[in-house]
PDB file of C-alpha atoms in Angstrom:
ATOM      1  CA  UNK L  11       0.000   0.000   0.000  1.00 38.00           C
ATOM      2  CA  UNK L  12       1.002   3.665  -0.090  1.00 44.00           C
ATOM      3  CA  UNK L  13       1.367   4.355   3.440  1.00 45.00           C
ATOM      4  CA  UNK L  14       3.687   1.401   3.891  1.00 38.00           C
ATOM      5  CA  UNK L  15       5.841   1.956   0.716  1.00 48.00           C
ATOM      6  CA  UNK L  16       5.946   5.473   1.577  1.00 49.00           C
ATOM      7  CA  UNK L  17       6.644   5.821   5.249  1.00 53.00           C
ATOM      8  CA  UNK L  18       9.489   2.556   5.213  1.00 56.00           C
ATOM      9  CA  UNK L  19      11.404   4.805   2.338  1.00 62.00           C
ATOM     10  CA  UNK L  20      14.311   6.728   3.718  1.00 77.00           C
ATOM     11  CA  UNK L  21      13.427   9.551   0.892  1.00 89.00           C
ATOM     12  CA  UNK L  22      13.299   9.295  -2.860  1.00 95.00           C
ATOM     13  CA  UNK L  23      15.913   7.867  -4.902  1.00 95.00           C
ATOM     14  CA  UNK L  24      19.104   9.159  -6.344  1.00 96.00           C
ATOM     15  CA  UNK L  25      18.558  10.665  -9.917  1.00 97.00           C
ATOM     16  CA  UNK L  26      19.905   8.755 -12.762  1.00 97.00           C
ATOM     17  CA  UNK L  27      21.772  10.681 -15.079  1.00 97.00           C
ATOM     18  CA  UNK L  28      18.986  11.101 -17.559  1.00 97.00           C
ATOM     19  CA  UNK L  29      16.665  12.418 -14.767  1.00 97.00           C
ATOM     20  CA  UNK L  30      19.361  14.557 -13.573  1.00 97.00           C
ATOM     21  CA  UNK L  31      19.957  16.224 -17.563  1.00 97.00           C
ATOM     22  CA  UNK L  32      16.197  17.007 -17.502  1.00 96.00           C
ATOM     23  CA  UNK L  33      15.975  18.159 -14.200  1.00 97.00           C
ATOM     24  CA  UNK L  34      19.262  20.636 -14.588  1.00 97.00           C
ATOM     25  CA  UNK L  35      17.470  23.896 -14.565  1.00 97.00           C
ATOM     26  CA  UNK L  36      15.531  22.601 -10.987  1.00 98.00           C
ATOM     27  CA  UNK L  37      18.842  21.667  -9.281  1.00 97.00           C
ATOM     28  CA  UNK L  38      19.623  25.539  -9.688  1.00 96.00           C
ATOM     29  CA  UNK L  39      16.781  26.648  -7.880  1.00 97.00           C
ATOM     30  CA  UNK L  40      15.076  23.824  -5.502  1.00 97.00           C
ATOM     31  CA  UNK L  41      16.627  21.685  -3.214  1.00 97.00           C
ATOM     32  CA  UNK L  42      17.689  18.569  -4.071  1.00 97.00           C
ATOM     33  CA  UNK L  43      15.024  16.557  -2.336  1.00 97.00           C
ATOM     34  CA  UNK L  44      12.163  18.035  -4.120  1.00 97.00           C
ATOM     35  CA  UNK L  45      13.912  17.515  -7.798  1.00 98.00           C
ATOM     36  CA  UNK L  46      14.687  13.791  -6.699  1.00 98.00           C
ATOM     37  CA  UNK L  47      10.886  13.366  -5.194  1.00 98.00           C
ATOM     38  CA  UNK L  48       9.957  14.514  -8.572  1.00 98.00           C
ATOM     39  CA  UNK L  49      11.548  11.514 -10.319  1.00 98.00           C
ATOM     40  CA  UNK L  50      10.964   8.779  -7.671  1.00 97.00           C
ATOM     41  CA  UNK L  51       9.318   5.680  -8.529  1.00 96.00           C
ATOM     42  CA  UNK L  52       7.227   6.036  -5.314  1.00 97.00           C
ATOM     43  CA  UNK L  53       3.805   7.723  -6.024  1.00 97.00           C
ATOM     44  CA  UNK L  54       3.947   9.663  -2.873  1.00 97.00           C
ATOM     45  CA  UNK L  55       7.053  11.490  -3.017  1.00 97.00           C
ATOM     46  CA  UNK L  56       6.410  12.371  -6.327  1.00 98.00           C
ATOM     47  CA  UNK L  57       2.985  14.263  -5.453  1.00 98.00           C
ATOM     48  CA  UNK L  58       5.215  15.830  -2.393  1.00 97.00           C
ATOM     49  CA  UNK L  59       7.731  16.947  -4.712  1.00 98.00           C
ATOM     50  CA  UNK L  60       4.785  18.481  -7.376  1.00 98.00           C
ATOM     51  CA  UNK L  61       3.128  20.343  -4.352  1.00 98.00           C
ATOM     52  CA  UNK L  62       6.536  21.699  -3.477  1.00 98.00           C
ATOM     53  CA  UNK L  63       6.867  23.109  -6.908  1.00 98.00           C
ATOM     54  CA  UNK L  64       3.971  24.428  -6.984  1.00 98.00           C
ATOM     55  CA  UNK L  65       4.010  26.474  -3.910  1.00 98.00           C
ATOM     56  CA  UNK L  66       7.844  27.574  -4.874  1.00 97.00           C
ATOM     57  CA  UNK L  67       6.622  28.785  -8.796  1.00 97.00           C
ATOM     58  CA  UNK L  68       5.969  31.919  -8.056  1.00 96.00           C
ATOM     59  CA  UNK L  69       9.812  32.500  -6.970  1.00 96.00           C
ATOM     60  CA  UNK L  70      11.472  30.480  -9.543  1.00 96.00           C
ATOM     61  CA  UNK L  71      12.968  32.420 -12.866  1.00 96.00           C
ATOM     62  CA  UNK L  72      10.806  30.875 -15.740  1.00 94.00           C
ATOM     63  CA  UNK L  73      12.630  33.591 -17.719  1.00 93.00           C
ATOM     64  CA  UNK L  74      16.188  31.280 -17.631  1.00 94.00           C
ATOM     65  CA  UNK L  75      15.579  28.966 -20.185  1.00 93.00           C
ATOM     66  CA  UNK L  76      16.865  25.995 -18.864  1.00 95.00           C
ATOM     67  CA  UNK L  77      14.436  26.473 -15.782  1.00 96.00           C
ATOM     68  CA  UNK L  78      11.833  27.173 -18.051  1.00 96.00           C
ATOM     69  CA  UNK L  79      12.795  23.641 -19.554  1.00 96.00           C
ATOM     70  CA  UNK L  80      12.706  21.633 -16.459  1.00 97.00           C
ATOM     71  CA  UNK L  81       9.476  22.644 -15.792  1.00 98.00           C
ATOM     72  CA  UNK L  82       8.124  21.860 -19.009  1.00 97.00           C
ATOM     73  CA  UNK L  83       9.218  18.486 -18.699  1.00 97.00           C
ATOM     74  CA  UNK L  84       7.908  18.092 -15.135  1.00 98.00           C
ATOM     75  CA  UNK L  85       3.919  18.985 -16.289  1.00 98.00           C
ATOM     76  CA  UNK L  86       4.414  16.516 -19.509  1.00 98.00           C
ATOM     77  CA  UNK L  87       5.757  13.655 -17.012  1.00 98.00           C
ATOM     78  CA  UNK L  88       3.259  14.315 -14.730  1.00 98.00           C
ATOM     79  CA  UNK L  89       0.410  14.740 -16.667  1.00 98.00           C
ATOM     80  CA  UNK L  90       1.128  11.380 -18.301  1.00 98.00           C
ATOM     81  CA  UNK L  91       1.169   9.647 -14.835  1.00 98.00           C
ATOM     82  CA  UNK L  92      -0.431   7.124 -14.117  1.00 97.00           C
ATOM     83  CA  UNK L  93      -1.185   7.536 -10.482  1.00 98.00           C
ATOM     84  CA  UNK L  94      -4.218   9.764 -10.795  1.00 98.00           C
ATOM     85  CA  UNK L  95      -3.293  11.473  -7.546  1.00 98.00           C
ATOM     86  CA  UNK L  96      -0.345  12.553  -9.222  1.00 98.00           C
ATOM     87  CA  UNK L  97      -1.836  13.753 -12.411  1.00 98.00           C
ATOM     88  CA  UNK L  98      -4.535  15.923 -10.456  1.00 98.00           C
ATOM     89  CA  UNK L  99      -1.171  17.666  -8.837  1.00 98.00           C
ATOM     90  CA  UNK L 100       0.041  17.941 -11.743  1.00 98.00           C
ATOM     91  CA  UNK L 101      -3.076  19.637 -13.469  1.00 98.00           C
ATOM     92  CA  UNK L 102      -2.523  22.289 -10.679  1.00 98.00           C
ATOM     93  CA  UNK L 103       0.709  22.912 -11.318  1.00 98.00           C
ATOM     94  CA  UNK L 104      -0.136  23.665 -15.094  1.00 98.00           C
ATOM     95  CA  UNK L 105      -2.124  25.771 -14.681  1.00 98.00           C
ATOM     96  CA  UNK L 106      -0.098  27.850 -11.718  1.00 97.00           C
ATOM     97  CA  UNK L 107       2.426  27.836 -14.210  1.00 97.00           C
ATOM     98  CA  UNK L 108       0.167  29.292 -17.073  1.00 96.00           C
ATOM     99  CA  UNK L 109      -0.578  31.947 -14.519  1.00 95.00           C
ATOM    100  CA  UNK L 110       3.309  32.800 -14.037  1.00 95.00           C
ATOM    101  CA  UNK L 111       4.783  32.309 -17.151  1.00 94.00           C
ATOM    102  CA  UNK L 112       1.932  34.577 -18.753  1.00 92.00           C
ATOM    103  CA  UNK L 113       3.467  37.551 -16.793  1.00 88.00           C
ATOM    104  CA  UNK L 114       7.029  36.377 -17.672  1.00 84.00           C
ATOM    105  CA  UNK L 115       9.120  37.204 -20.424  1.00 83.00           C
ATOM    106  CA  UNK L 116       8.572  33.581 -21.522  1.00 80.00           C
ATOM    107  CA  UNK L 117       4.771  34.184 -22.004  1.00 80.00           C
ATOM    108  CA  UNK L 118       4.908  33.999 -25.635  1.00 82.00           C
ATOM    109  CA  UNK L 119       6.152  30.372 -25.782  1.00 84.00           C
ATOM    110  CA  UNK L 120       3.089  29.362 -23.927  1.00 89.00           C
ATOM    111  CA  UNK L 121       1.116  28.446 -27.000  1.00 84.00           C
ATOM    112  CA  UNK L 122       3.455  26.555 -28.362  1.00 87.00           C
ATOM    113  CA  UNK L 123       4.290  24.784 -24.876  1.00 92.00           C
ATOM    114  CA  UNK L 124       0.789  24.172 -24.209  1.00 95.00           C
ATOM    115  CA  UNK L 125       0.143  21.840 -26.953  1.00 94.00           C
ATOM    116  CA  UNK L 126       1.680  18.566 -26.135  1.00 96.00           C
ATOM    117  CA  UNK L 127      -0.081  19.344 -22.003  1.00 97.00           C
ATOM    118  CA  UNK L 128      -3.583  19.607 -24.223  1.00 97.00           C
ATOM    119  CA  UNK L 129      -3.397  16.645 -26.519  1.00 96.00           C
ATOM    120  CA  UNK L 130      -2.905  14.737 -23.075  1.00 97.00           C
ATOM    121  CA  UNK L 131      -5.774  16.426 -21.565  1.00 98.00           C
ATOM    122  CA  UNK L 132      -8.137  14.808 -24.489  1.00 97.00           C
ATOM    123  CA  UNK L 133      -6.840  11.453 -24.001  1.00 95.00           C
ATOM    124  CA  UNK L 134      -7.986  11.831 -20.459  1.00 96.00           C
ATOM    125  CA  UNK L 135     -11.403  12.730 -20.855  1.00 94.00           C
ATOM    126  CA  UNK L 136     -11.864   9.252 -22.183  1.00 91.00           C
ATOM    127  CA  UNK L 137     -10.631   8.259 -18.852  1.00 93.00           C
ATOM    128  CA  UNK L 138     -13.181   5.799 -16.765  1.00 91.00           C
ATOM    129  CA  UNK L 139     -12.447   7.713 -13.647  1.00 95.00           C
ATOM    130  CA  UNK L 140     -15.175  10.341 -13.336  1.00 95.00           C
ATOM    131  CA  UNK L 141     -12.393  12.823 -10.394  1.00 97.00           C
ATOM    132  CA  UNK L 142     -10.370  12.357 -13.656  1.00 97.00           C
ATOM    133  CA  UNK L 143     -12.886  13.441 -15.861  1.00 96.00           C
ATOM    134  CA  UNK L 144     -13.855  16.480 -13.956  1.00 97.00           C
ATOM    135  CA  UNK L 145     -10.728  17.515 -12.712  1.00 98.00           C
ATOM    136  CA  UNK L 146      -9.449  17.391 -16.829  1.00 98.00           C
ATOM    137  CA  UNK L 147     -12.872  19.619 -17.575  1.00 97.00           C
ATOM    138  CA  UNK L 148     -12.189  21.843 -14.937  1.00 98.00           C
ATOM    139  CA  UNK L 149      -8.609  22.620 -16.458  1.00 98.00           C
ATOM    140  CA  UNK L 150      -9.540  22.443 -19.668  1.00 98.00           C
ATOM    141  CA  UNK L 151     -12.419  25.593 -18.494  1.00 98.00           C
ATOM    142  CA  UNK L 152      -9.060  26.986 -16.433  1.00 97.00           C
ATOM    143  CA  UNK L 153      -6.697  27.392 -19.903  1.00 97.00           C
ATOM    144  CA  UNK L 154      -9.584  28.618 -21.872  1.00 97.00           C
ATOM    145  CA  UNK L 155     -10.123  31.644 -19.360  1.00 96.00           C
ATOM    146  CA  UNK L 156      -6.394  32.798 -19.641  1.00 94.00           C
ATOM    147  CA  UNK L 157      -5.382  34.653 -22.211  1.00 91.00           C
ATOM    148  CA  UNK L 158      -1.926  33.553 -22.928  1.00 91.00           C
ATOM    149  CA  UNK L 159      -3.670  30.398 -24.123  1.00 94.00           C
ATOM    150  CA  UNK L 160      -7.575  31.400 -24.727  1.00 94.00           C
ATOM    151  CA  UNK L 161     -10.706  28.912 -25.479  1.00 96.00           C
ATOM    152  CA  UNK L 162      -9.058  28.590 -29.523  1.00 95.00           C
ATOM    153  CA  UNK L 163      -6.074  26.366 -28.775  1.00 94.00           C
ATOM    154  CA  UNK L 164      -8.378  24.444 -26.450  1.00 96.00           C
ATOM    155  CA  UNK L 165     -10.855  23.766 -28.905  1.00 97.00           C
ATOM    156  CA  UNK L 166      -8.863  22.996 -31.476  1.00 95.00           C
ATOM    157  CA  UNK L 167      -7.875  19.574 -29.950  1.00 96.00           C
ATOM    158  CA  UNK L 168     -11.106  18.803 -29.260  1.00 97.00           C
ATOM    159  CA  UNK L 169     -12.449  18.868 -32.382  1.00 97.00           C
ATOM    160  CA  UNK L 170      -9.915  17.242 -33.870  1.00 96.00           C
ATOM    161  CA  UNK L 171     -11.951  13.801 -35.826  1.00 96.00           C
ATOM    162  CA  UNK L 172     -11.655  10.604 -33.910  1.00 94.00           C
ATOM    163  CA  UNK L 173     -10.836   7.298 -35.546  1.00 91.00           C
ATOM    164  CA  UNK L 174     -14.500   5.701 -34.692  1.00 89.00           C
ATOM    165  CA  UNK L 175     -17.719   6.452 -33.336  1.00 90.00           C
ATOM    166  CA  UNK L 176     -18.127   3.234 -31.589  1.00 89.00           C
ATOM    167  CA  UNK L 177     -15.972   4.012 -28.234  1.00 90.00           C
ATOM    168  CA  UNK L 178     -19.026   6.925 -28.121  1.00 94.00           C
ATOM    169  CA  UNK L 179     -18.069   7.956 -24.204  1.00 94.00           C
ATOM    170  CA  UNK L 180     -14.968   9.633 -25.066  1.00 94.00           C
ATOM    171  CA  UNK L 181     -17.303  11.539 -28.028  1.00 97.00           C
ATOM    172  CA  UNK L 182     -19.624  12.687 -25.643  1.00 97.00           C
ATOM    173  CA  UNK L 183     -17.473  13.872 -23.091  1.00 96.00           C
ATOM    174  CA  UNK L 184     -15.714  16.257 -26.202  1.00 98.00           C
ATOM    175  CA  UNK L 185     -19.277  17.569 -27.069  1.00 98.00           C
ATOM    176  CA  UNK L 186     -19.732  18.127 -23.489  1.00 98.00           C
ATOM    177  CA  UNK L 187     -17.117  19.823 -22.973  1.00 98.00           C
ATOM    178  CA  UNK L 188     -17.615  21.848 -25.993  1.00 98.00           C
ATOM    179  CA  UNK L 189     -20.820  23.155 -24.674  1.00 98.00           C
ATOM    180  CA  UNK L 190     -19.306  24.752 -21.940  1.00 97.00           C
ATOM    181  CA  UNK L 191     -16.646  26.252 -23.392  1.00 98.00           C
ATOM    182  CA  UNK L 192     -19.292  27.945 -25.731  1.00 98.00           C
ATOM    183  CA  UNK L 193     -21.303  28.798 -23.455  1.00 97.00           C
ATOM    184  CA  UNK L 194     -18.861  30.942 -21.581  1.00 97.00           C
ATOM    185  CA  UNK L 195     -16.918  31.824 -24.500  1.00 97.00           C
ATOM    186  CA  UNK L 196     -19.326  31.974 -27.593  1.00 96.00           C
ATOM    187  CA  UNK L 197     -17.849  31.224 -30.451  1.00 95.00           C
ATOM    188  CA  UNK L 198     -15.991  34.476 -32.377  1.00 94.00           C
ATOM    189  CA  UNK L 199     -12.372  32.818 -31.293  1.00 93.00           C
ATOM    190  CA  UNK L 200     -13.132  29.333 -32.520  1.00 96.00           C
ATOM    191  CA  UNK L 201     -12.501  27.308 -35.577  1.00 96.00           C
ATOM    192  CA  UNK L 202     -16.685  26.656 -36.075  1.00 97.00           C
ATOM    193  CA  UNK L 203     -15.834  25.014 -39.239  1.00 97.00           C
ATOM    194  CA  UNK L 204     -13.779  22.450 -37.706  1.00 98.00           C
ATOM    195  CA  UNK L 205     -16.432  22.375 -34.497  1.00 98.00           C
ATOM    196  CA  UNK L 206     -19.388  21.440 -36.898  1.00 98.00           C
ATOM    197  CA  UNK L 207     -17.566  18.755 -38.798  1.00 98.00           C
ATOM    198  CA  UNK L 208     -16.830  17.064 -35.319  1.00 98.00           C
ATOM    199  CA  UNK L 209     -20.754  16.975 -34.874  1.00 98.00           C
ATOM    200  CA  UNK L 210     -21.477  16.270 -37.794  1.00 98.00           C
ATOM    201  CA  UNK L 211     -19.236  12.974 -37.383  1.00 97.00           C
ATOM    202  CA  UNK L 212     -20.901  12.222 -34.342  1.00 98.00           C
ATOM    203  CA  UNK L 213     -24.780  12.248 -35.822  1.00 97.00           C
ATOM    204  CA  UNK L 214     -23.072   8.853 -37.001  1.00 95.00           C
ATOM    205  CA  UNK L 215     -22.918   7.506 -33.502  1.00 96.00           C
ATOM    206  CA  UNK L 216     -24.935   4.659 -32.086  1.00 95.00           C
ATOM    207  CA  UNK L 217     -25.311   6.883 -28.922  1.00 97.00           C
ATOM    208  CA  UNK L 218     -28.808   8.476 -28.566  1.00 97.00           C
ATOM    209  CA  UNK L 219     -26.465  11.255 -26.111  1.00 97.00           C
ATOM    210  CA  UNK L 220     -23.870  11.651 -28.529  1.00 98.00           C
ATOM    211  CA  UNK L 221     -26.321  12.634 -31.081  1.00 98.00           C
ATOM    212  CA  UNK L 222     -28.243  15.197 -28.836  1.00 98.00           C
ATOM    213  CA  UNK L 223     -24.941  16.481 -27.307  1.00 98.00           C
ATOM    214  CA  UNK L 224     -23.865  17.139 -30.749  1.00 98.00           C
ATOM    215  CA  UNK L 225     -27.360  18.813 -31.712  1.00 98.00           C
ATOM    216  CA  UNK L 226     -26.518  20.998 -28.236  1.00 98.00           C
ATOM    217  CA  UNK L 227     -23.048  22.061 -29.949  1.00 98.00           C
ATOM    218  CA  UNK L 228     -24.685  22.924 -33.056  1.00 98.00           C
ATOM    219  CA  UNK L 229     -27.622  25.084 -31.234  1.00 98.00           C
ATOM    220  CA  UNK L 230     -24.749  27.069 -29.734  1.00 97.00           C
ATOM    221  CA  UNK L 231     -23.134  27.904 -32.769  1.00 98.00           C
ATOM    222  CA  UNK L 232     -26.874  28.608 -34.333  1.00 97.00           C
ATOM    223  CA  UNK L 233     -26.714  31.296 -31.939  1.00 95.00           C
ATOM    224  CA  UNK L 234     -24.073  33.299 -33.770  1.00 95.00           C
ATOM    225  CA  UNK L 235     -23.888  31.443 -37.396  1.00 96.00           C
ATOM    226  CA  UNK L 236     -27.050  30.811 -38.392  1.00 97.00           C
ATOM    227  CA  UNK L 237     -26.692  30.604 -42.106  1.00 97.00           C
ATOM    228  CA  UNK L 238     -23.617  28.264 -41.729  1.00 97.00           C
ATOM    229  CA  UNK L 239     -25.397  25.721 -39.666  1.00 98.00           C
ATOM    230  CA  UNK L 240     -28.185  25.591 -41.756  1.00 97.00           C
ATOM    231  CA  UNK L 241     -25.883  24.936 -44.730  1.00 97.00           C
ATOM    232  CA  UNK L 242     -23.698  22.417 -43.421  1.00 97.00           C
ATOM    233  CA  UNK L 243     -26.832  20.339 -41.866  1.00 97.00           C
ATOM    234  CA  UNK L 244     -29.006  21.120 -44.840  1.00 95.00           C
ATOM    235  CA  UNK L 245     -28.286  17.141 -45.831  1.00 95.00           C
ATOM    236  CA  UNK L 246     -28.836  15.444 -42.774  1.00 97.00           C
ATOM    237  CA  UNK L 247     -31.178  13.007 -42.185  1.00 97.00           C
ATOM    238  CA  UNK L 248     -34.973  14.384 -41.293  1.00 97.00           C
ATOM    239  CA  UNK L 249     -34.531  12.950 -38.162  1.00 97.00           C
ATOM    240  CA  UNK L 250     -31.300  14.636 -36.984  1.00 98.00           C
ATOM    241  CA  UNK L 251     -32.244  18.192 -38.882  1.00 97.00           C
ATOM    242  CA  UNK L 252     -35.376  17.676 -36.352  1.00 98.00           C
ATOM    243  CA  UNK L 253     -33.103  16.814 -33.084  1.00 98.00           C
ATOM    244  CA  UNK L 254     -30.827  20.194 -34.191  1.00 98.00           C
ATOM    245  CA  UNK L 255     -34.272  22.122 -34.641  1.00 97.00           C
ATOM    246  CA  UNK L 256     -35.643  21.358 -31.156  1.00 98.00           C
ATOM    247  CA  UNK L 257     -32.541  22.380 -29.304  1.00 98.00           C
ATOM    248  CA  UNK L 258     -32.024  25.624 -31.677  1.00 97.00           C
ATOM    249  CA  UNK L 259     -35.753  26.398 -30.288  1.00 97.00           C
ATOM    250  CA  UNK L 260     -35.735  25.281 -26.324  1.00 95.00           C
ATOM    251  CA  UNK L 261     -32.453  27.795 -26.741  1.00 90.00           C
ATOM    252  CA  UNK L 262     -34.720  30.342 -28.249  1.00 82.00           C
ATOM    253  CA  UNK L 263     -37.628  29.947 -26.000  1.00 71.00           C
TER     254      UNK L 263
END
């Protein structure tokens, strides 16, 4: 168990050199014991090592570039954990460190850093976990609120077409997600195009909630591009033009 492997460990493990290489620009400005719990194969001291980062962020120089680096590296390992206590640390962390690095000369390599982090993030919505799945949703909403990353390059990955609509759950929990991010962030900074062609994919699903998810998307974007809508679903089946039509009107109502 946890406690046992964790309390009969004298503190985490030596870093191997490889560790060590990715870990250089922490060494310069953490103590040693938090970079090593940071690589340790035991679950625990790697959340103690993520919390410790996280409270120290604010103080360490994100504009040195191997810092910057380490960091980097930390979130992707983390958020690839499996240990979902360790991946809900790590969730805080990224965002903490959007927050910082915004305000930091380094703010305009966010984008561009963010993108591995959010091509995780979708894999884990599909996750059976529901503490997974909300915790993901709630840092998905998180990133889309700050600007140095915005609801566009969040979107983006989750409209991106999925091999088959048979696995529907990991669908629905995209068009889900969707919703809310229109909701609170309407539509004028995303890629509708690519959001439509994602619902129109899932119409194909076996899932009765898929399909009125999807319709939900679709109402949203009604809101603001009416004349696109009805020209992209102009050639759906009666009964899915009617299932788009009754959620474009309960939103009107």
């Amino acid at each position: 168990c946890f406690c046992f492997e964790f309390c009969c460990c004298p503190g985490p493990e030596e870093l191997s050199p490889a560790n060590a290489n990715d870990a250089e620009g922490l060494l310069q400005v953490l103590d040693e014991r938090t970079v090593r719990s940071l690589y340790s194969k035991v679950w625990g001291f790697r959340d103690e090592g993520l919390v410790a980062v996280v409270e120290n962020l604010d103080s360490l120089p994100l504009d040195k570039p191997n810092v910057y680096k380490s960091v980097i590296h930390v979130i992707r390992k983390g958020l690839n954990d499996k240990i979902p206590q360790v991946y809900y640390q790590t969730l805080k962390l990224m965002i903490k460190f959007v927050e910082v690095a915004s305000n930091s000369p380094r703010g305009s390599d966010l984008n561009s850093a963010m993108d591995p982090f959010i091509a995780i993030m979708v894999k884990k919505l599909a996750d059976a976990s529901m503490q997974t799945k909300k915790s993901t949703t709630e840092a998905f909403e998180s990133l889309a609120s700050q600007p140095a990353v915005g609801v566009s390059s969040v979107m983006n990955p989750l409209a991106k077409q999925v091999k088959s609509q048979q696995a529907w759950k990991p669908v629905l929990n995209r068009l889900e997600l969707m919703v809310k991010l229109i909701s609170t962030h309407g539509t004028e900074s995303i890629n509708s195009d690519a959001v439509i062609s994602f619902c129109l994919a899932a119409f194909e699903s076996s899932s009765g909630k898929v399909r009125l998810e999807a319709a939900k998307v679709l109402a949203k974007i009604n809101l603001t591009s009416p004349d696109k809508v009805a020209r992209k679903t102009g050639n759906l089946r009666p009964v899915i033009q009617e299932l788009i039509k009754q959620q474009i009107d309960s939103m009107s109502a």
